[in-house]
PDB file of C-alpha atoms in Angstrom:
ATOM      1  CA  MET A   1      -7.972 -10.151   7.809  1.00  0.00           C
ATOM      2  CA  LEU A   2      -7.654  -6.470   8.643  1.00  0.00           C
ATOM      3  CA  SER A   3      -4.206  -5.475   9.841  1.00  0.00           C
ATOM      4  CA  LEU A   4      -2.983  -1.957  10.660  1.00  0.00           C
ATOM      5  CA  HIS A   5       0.419  -0.816  11.874  1.00  0.00           C
ATOM      6  CA  GLN A   6       0.936   2.532  13.623  1.00  0.00           C
ATOM      7  CA  HIS A   7      -2.157   3.927  11.901  1.00  0.00           C
ATOM      8  CA  ASN A   8      -3.735   7.260  12.843  1.00  0.00           C
ATOM      9  CA  ALA A   9      -7.302   6.873  14.058  1.00  0.00           C
ATOM     10  CA  SER A  10      -9.979   8.678  16.002  1.00  0.00           C
ATOM     11  CA  LEU A  11     -11.372   7.212  19.246  1.00  0.00           C
ATOM     12  CA  SER A  12     -14.989   8.379  19.325  1.00  0.00           C
ATOM     13  CA  ASN A  13     -16.422   6.270  22.157  1.00  0.00           C
ATOM     14  CA  VAL A  14     -15.304   4.173  25.118  1.00  0.00           C
ATOM     15  CA  ASN A  15     -17.975   2.032  26.743  1.00  0.00           C
ATOM     16  CA  LEU A  16     -16.973   0.342  30.000  1.00  0.00           C
ATOM     17  CA  ARG A  17     -19.102  -2.661  30.923  1.00  0.00           C
ATOM     18  CA  ILE A  18     -19.106  -5.887  32.942  1.00  0.00           C
ATOM     19  CA  GLU A  19     -18.750  -9.304  31.311  1.00  0.00           C
ATOM     20  CA  ARG A  20     -19.985 -12.295  33.240  1.00  0.00           C
ATOM     21  CA  HIS A  21     -18.097 -15.576  33.074  1.00  0.00           C
ATOM     22  CA  GLY A  22     -20.140 -17.846  35.316  1.00  0.00           C
ATOM     23  CA  ASP A  23     -20.066 -16.190  38.749  1.00  0.00           C
ATOM     24  CA  GLU A  24     -17.020 -14.098  37.767  1.00  0.00           C
ATOM     25  CA  ARG A  25     -17.453 -10.455  36.787  1.00  0.00           C
ATOM     26  CA  GLU A  26     -14.774  -8.899  34.579  1.00  0.00           C
ATOM     27  CA  LEU A  27     -14.331  -5.326  33.435  1.00  0.00           C
ATOM     28  CA  ALA A  28     -14.482  -4.959  29.647  1.00  0.00           C
ATOM     29  CA  ALA A  29     -14.492  -2.108  27.159  1.00  0.00           C
ATOM     30  CA  ASP A  30     -15.906  -1.432  23.717  1.00  0.00           C
ATOM     31  CA  LEU A  31     -13.891   1.119  21.726  1.00  0.00           C
ATOM     32  CA  LYS A  32     -15.401   2.789  18.667  1.00  0.00           C
ATOM     33  CA  LEU A  33     -12.695   3.888  16.234  1.00  0.00           C
ATOM     34  CA  THR A  34     -12.539   5.571  12.844  1.00  0.00           C
ATOM     35  CA  ALA A  35      -9.603   5.241  10.448  1.00  0.00           C
ATOM     36  CA  ASN A  36      -9.036   6.263   6.845  1.00  0.00           C
ATOM     37  CA  VAL A  37      -7.342   3.487   4.877  1.00  0.00           C
ATOM     38  CA  ALA A  38      -6.331   2.711   1.309  1.00  0.00           C
ATOM     39  CA  GLY A  39      -9.268   1.307  -0.620  1.00  0.00           C
ATOM     40  CA  LEU A  40      -7.450  -1.968  -1.295  1.00  0.00           C
ATOM     41  CA  THR A  41      -7.476  -2.591   2.479  1.00  0.00           C
ATOM     42  CA  LEU A  42     -11.197  -3.356   2.115  1.00  0.00           C
ATOM     43  CA  ASN A  43     -10.259  -6.665   0.464  1.00  0.00           C
ATOM     44  CA  ASP A  44      -8.479  -7.667   3.693  1.00  0.00           C
ATOM     45  CA  ILE A  45     -11.853  -7.549   5.432  1.00  0.00           C
ATOM     46  CA  GLU A  46     -14.002  -9.078   2.698  1.00  0.00           C
ATOM     47  CA  ARG A  47     -12.651 -10.328  -0.627  1.00  0.00           C
ATOM     48  CA  GLY A  48     -14.012  -8.268  -3.532  1.00  0.00           C
ATOM     49  CA  LEU A  49     -15.250  -5.369  -1.372  1.00  0.00           C
ATOM     50  CA  HIS A  50     -12.860  -2.877  -3.001  1.00  0.00           C
ATOM     51  CA  GLU A  51     -14.021  -3.827  -6.482  1.00  0.00           C
ATOM     52  CA  ALA A  52     -17.665  -3.625  -5.363  1.00  0.00           C
ATOM     53  CA  LEU A  53     -17.314  -0.041  -4.117  1.00  0.00           C
ATOM     54  CA  PHE A  54     -14.830   1.486  -6.584  1.00  0.00           C
ATOM     55  CA  ARG A  55     -14.447   1.740 -10.372  1.00  0.00           C
ATOM     56  CA  GLN A  56     -11.922   3.128 -12.831  1.00  0.00           C
ATOM     57  CA  PRO A  57     -12.349   6.869 -13.264  1.00  0.00           C
ATOM     58  CA  GLY A  58     -13.905   8.027 -16.504  1.00  0.00           C
ATOM     59  CA  SER A  59     -12.198  10.375 -18.928  1.00  0.00           C
ATOM     60  CA  GLY A  60     -11.563  13.712 -17.242  1.00  0.00           C
ATOM     61  CA  GLU A  61     -12.823  12.630 -13.797  1.00  0.00           C
ATOM     62  CA  GLN A  62      -9.472  12.392 -12.009  1.00  0.00           C
ATOM     63  CA  PRO A  63      -6.509  14.047 -13.730  1.00  0.00           C
ATOM     64  CA  ASP A  64      -2.990  12.671 -13.982  1.00  0.00           C
ATOM     65  CA  LEU A  65      -3.273   9.402 -12.110  1.00  0.00           C
ATOM     66  CA  ILE A  66      -0.064   7.420 -11.857  1.00  0.00           C
ATOM     67  CA  ASP A  67      -1.932   4.328 -13.049  1.00  0.00           C
ATOM     68  CA  PRO A  68      -5.251   5.031 -14.784  1.00  0.00           C
ATOM     69  CA  ALA A  69      -6.218   1.355 -14.319  1.00  0.00           C
ATOM     70  CA  LEU A  70      -6.536   1.879 -10.554  1.00  0.00           C
ATOM     71  CA  LEU A  71     -10.017   1.769  -9.080  1.00  0.00           C
ATOM     72  CA  THR A  72     -10.233   5.220  -7.495  1.00  0.00           C
ATOM     73  CA  ALA A  73     -13.687   6.534  -8.399  1.00  0.00           C
ATOM     74  CA  VAL A  74     -16.619   5.796  -6.094  1.00  0.00           C
ATOM     75  CA  LYS A  75     -18.942   3.396  -7.906  1.00  0.00           C
ATOM     76  CA  PHE A  76     -22.117   4.380  -6.005  1.00  0.00           C
ATOM     77  CA  PRO A  77     -21.702   7.924  -4.606  1.00  0.00           C
ATOM     78  CA  LEU A  78     -25.189   8.028  -3.042  1.00  0.00           C
ATOM     79  CA  MET A  79     -24.882   4.666  -1.269  1.00  0.00           C
ATOM     80  CA  GLU A  80     -24.768   4.644   2.533  1.00  0.00           C
ATOM     81  CA  PRO A  81     -21.666   3.110   4.162  1.00  0.00           C
ATOM     82  CA  VAL A  82     -21.553  -0.683   3.893  1.00  0.00           C
ATOM     83  CA  ARG A  83     -22.111  -2.463   7.211  1.00  0.00           C
ATOM     84  CA  LEU A  84     -20.413  -5.832   7.610  1.00  0.00           C
ATOM     85  CA  ALA A  85     -21.939  -8.394   9.956  1.00  0.00           C
ATOM     86  CA  GLN A  86     -18.796 -10.446  10.610  1.00  0.00           C
ATOM     87  CA  LYS A  87     -17.103 -10.543  13.991  1.00  0.00           C
ATOM     88  CA  PHE A  88     -13.398 -11.285  14.172  1.00  0.00           C
ATOM     89  CA  PRO A  89     -12.195 -12.609  17.557  1.00  0.00           C
ATOM     90  CA  GLY A  90      -8.595 -13.086  18.644  1.00  0.00           C
ATOM     91  CA  TYR A  91      -7.146  -9.712  17.649  1.00  0.00           C
ATOM     92  CA  GLU A  92      -4.322  -8.023  19.490  1.00  0.00           C
ATOM     93  CA  PHE A  93      -4.234  -4.262  19.387  1.00  0.00           C
ATOM     94  CA  GLU A  94      -2.042  -1.430  20.537  1.00  0.00           C
ATOM     95  CA  ILE A  95      -3.512   1.978  21.134  1.00  0.00           C
ATOM     96  CA  GLY A  96      -1.667   5.074  22.224  1.00  0.00           C
ATOM     97  CA  ASP A  97      -1.008   8.737  21.662  1.00  0.00           C
ATOM     98  CA  GLY A  98       2.158   8.239  19.599  1.00  0.00           C
ATOM     99  CA  GLU A  99       4.291   9.798  22.333  1.00  0.00           C
ATOM    100  CA  THR A 100       4.135   7.361  25.247  1.00  0.00           C
ATOM    101  CA  GLU A 101       4.224   3.574  25.447  1.00  0.00           C
ATOM    102  CA  PRO A 102       0.984   2.216  23.873  1.00  0.00           C
ATOM    103  CA  LEU A 103      -1.571   0.133  25.730  1.00  0.00           C
ATOM    104  CA  VAL A 104      -1.529  -3.460  24.441  1.00  0.00           C
ATOM    105  CA  LEU A 105      -4.669  -5.597  24.692  1.00  0.00           C
ATOM    106  CA  ALA A 106      -4.978  -9.183  23.523  1.00  0.00           C
ATOM    107  CA  ASP A 107      -7.908 -11.436  22.677  1.00  0.00           C
ATOM    108  CA  ALA A 108     -10.022  -8.549  21.409  1.00  0.00           C
ATOM    109  CA  GLU A 109     -12.965  -8.841  19.070  1.00  0.00           C
ATOM    110  CA  LEU A 110     -13.217  -6.662  15.959  1.00  0.00           C
ATOM    111  CA  LYS A 111     -16.869  -6.055  15.073  1.00  0.00           C
ATOM    112  CA  LYS A 112     -19.500  -3.571  13.817  1.00  0.00           C
ATOM    113  CA  ILE A 113     -17.409  -2.640  10.785  1.00  0.00           C
ATOM    114  CA  THR A 114     -18.715  -0.050   8.337  1.00  0.00           C
ATOM    115  CA  ALA A 115     -16.881   1.053   5.220  1.00  0.00           C
ATOM    116  CA  LYS A 116     -17.491   4.259   3.291  1.00  0.00           C
ATOM    117  CA  SER A 117     -15.763   4.743  -0.054  1.00  0.00           C
ATOM    118  CA  ILE A 118     -14.095   8.115  -0.647  1.00  0.00           C
ATOM    119  CA  GLU A 119     -13.287   9.655  -4.035  1.00  0.00           C
ATOM    120  CA  GLY A 120      -9.646   9.093  -4.880  1.00  0.00           C
ATOM    121  CA  GLY A 121      -9.555   5.472  -3.743  1.00  0.00           C
ATOM    122  CA  SER A 122      -9.500   5.596   0.051  1.00  0.00           C
ATOM    123  CA  ALA A 123     -12.103   4.389   2.521  1.00  0.00           C
ATOM    124  CA  GLU A 124     -13.300   5.398   5.955  1.00  0.00           C
ATOM    125  CA  LEU A 125     -13.597   2.450   8.332  1.00  0.00           C
ATOM    126  CA  VAL A 126     -15.616   2.700  11.524  1.00  0.00           C
ATOM    127  CA  PHE A 127     -15.363  -0.306  13.816  1.00  0.00           C
ATOM    128  CA  THR A 128     -15.592  -1.482  17.408  1.00  0.00           C
ATOM    129  CA  LEU A 129     -12.907  -3.322  19.353  1.00  0.00           C
ATOM    130  CA  SER A 130     -14.046  -5.195  22.484  1.00  0.00           C
ATOM    131  CA  ALA A 131     -11.678  -6.545  25.137  1.00  0.00           C
ATOM    132  CA  VAL A 132     -11.456  -7.504  28.792  1.00  0.00           C
ATOM    133  CA  ILE A 133      -9.430  -4.856  30.636  1.00  0.00           C
ATOM    134  CA  ASP A 134      -8.299  -3.986  34.161  1.00  0.00           C
ATOM    135  CA  GLU A 135      -8.737  -0.733  36.105  1.00  0.00           C
ATOM    136  CA  GLU A 136      -5.381   0.715  35.028  1.00  0.00           C
ATOM    137  CA  GLU A 137      -6.184   0.005  31.381  1.00  0.00           C
ATOM    138  CA  ALA A 138      -9.596   1.658  31.864  1.00  0.00           C
ATOM    139  CA  ALA A 139      -7.852   4.788  33.150  1.00  0.00           C
ATOM    140  CA  GLU A 140      -5.496   4.834  30.136  1.00  0.00           C
ATOM    141  CA  LEU A 141      -8.413   4.348  27.719  1.00  0.00           C
ATOM    142  CA  THR A 142     -10.203   7.266  29.378  1.00  0.00           C
ATOM    143  CA  ARG A 143      -7.114   9.446  28.888  1.00  0.00           C
ATOM    144  CA  LEU A 144      -6.966   8.478  25.198  1.00  0.00           C
ATOM    145  CA  TYR A 145     -10.705   9.069  24.788  1.00  0.00           C
ATOM    146  CA  VAL A 146     -10.302  12.659  25.989  1.00  0.00           C
ATOM    147  CA  ARG A 147      -7.403  13.095  23.556  1.00  0.00           C
ATOM    148  CA  GLU A 148      -9.450  11.534  20.677  1.00  0.00           C
ATOM    149  CA  ASP A 149      -6.624  11.241  18.123  1.00  0.00           C
ATOM    150  CA  VAL A 150      -4.776   7.960  18.629  1.00  0.00           C
ATOM    151  CA  VAL A 151      -2.225   5.717  16.958  1.00  0.00           C
ATOM    152  CA  LEU A 152      -3.511   2.186  16.451  1.00  0.00           C
ATOM    153  CA  SER A 153      -1.996  -1.158  15.493  1.00  0.00           C
ATOM    154  CA  LEU A 154      -4.243  -4.168  14.806  1.00  0.00           C
ATOM    155  CA  THR A 155      -2.778  -7.644  14.607  1.00  0.00           C
ATOM    156  CA  PRO A 156      -5.111 -10.422  13.437  1.00  0.00           C
ATOM    157  CA  PRO A 157      -5.034 -13.821  15.110  1.00  0.00           C
ATOM    158  CA  SER A 158      -2.358 -16.114  13.767  1.00  0.00           C
ATOM    159  CA  ARG A 159      -3.507 -18.884  11.499  1.00  0.00           C
ATOM    160  CA  PRO A 160      -2.139 -22.410  11.804  1.00  0.00           C
ATOM    161  CA  GLU A 161       0.696 -23.140   9.395  1.00  0.00           C
ATOM    162  CA  ALA A 162       0.031 -25.630   6.604  1.00  0.00           C
ATOM    163  CA  GLY A 163       0.387 -29.139   7.989  1.00  0.00           C
ATOM    164  CA  GLU A 164       0.325 -27.907  11.609  1.00  0.00           C
ATOM    165  CA  ASP A 165      -1.573 -30.136  14.020  1.00  0.00           C
ATOM    166  CA  VAL A 166      -4.781 -28.325  14.995  1.00  0.00           C
ATOM    167  CA  THR A 167      -6.355 -29.286  18.301  1.00  0.00           C
ATOM    168  CA  GLY A 168      -9.505 -28.043  19.974  1.00  0.00           C
ATOM    169  CA  ASP A 169     -13.228 -28.612  20.036  1.00  0.00           C
ATOM    170  CA  ALA A 170     -13.749 -28.098  16.293  1.00  0.00           C
ATOM    171  CA  ALA A 171     -11.090 -30.672  15.421  1.00  0.00           C
ATOM    172  CA  ASN A 172     -12.430 -33.138  18.001  1.00  0.00           C
ATOM    173  CA  ASP A 173     -16.018 -32.618  16.809  1.00  0.00           C
ATOM    174  CA  ALA A 174     -14.953 -33.354  13.212  1.00  0.00           C
ATOM    175  CA  ASP A 175     -13.135 -36.535  14.322  1.00  0.00           C
ATOM    176  CA  GLY A 176     -16.148 -37.598  16.376  1.00  0.00           C
ATOM    177  CA  ALA A 177     -18.501 -37.027  13.438  1.00  0.00           C
ATOM    178  CA  GLN A 178     -16.256 -39.087  11.152  1.00  0.00           C
ATOM    179  CA  GLY A 179     -16.031 -41.874  13.711  1.00  0.00           C
ATOM    180  CA  ALA A 180     -19.809 -41.923  14.141  1.00  0.00           C
ATOM    181  CA  ALA A 181     -20.289 -42.090  10.378  1.00  0.00           C
ATOM    182  CA  ALA A 182     -17.963 -45.092  10.026  1.00  0.00           C
TER     183      ALA A 182
END
């Protein structure tokens, strides 16, 4: 899963909206961000994506590479950015200006990911982060939106350790299905 730590990014849109939870109304925000990352980071989002978008450079295409076996040449230069349909809930992210204490939001959803390969082996990621926020957080997001250049950390949801007891609806549904089959 995608993970970034103190990564420079550009905040290009902040959309404040209302989420309804039954009769409750909660303030939420959708943040559209752009970040340039190493091409291998694409495999953290979708296995094999780096290899699908990049190839080894041909003779004379990219001089003096440290490792000529690296996939650094764009495989399909005329292809539009790849849009991924997956949504990744449960992210925690920190967003700030790099000078003051960052805003920390939990239980965010990472979605609307597009990846554009760039010659030399890097990629431009454009994605949306959605989270429930409060009024103070909305004010801070507005301040960062005006600034545009931000420092971002993305922490994916933790996965259960091997052998850890997993509880929840999915586990109960599986047990119920097995019991019904018996």
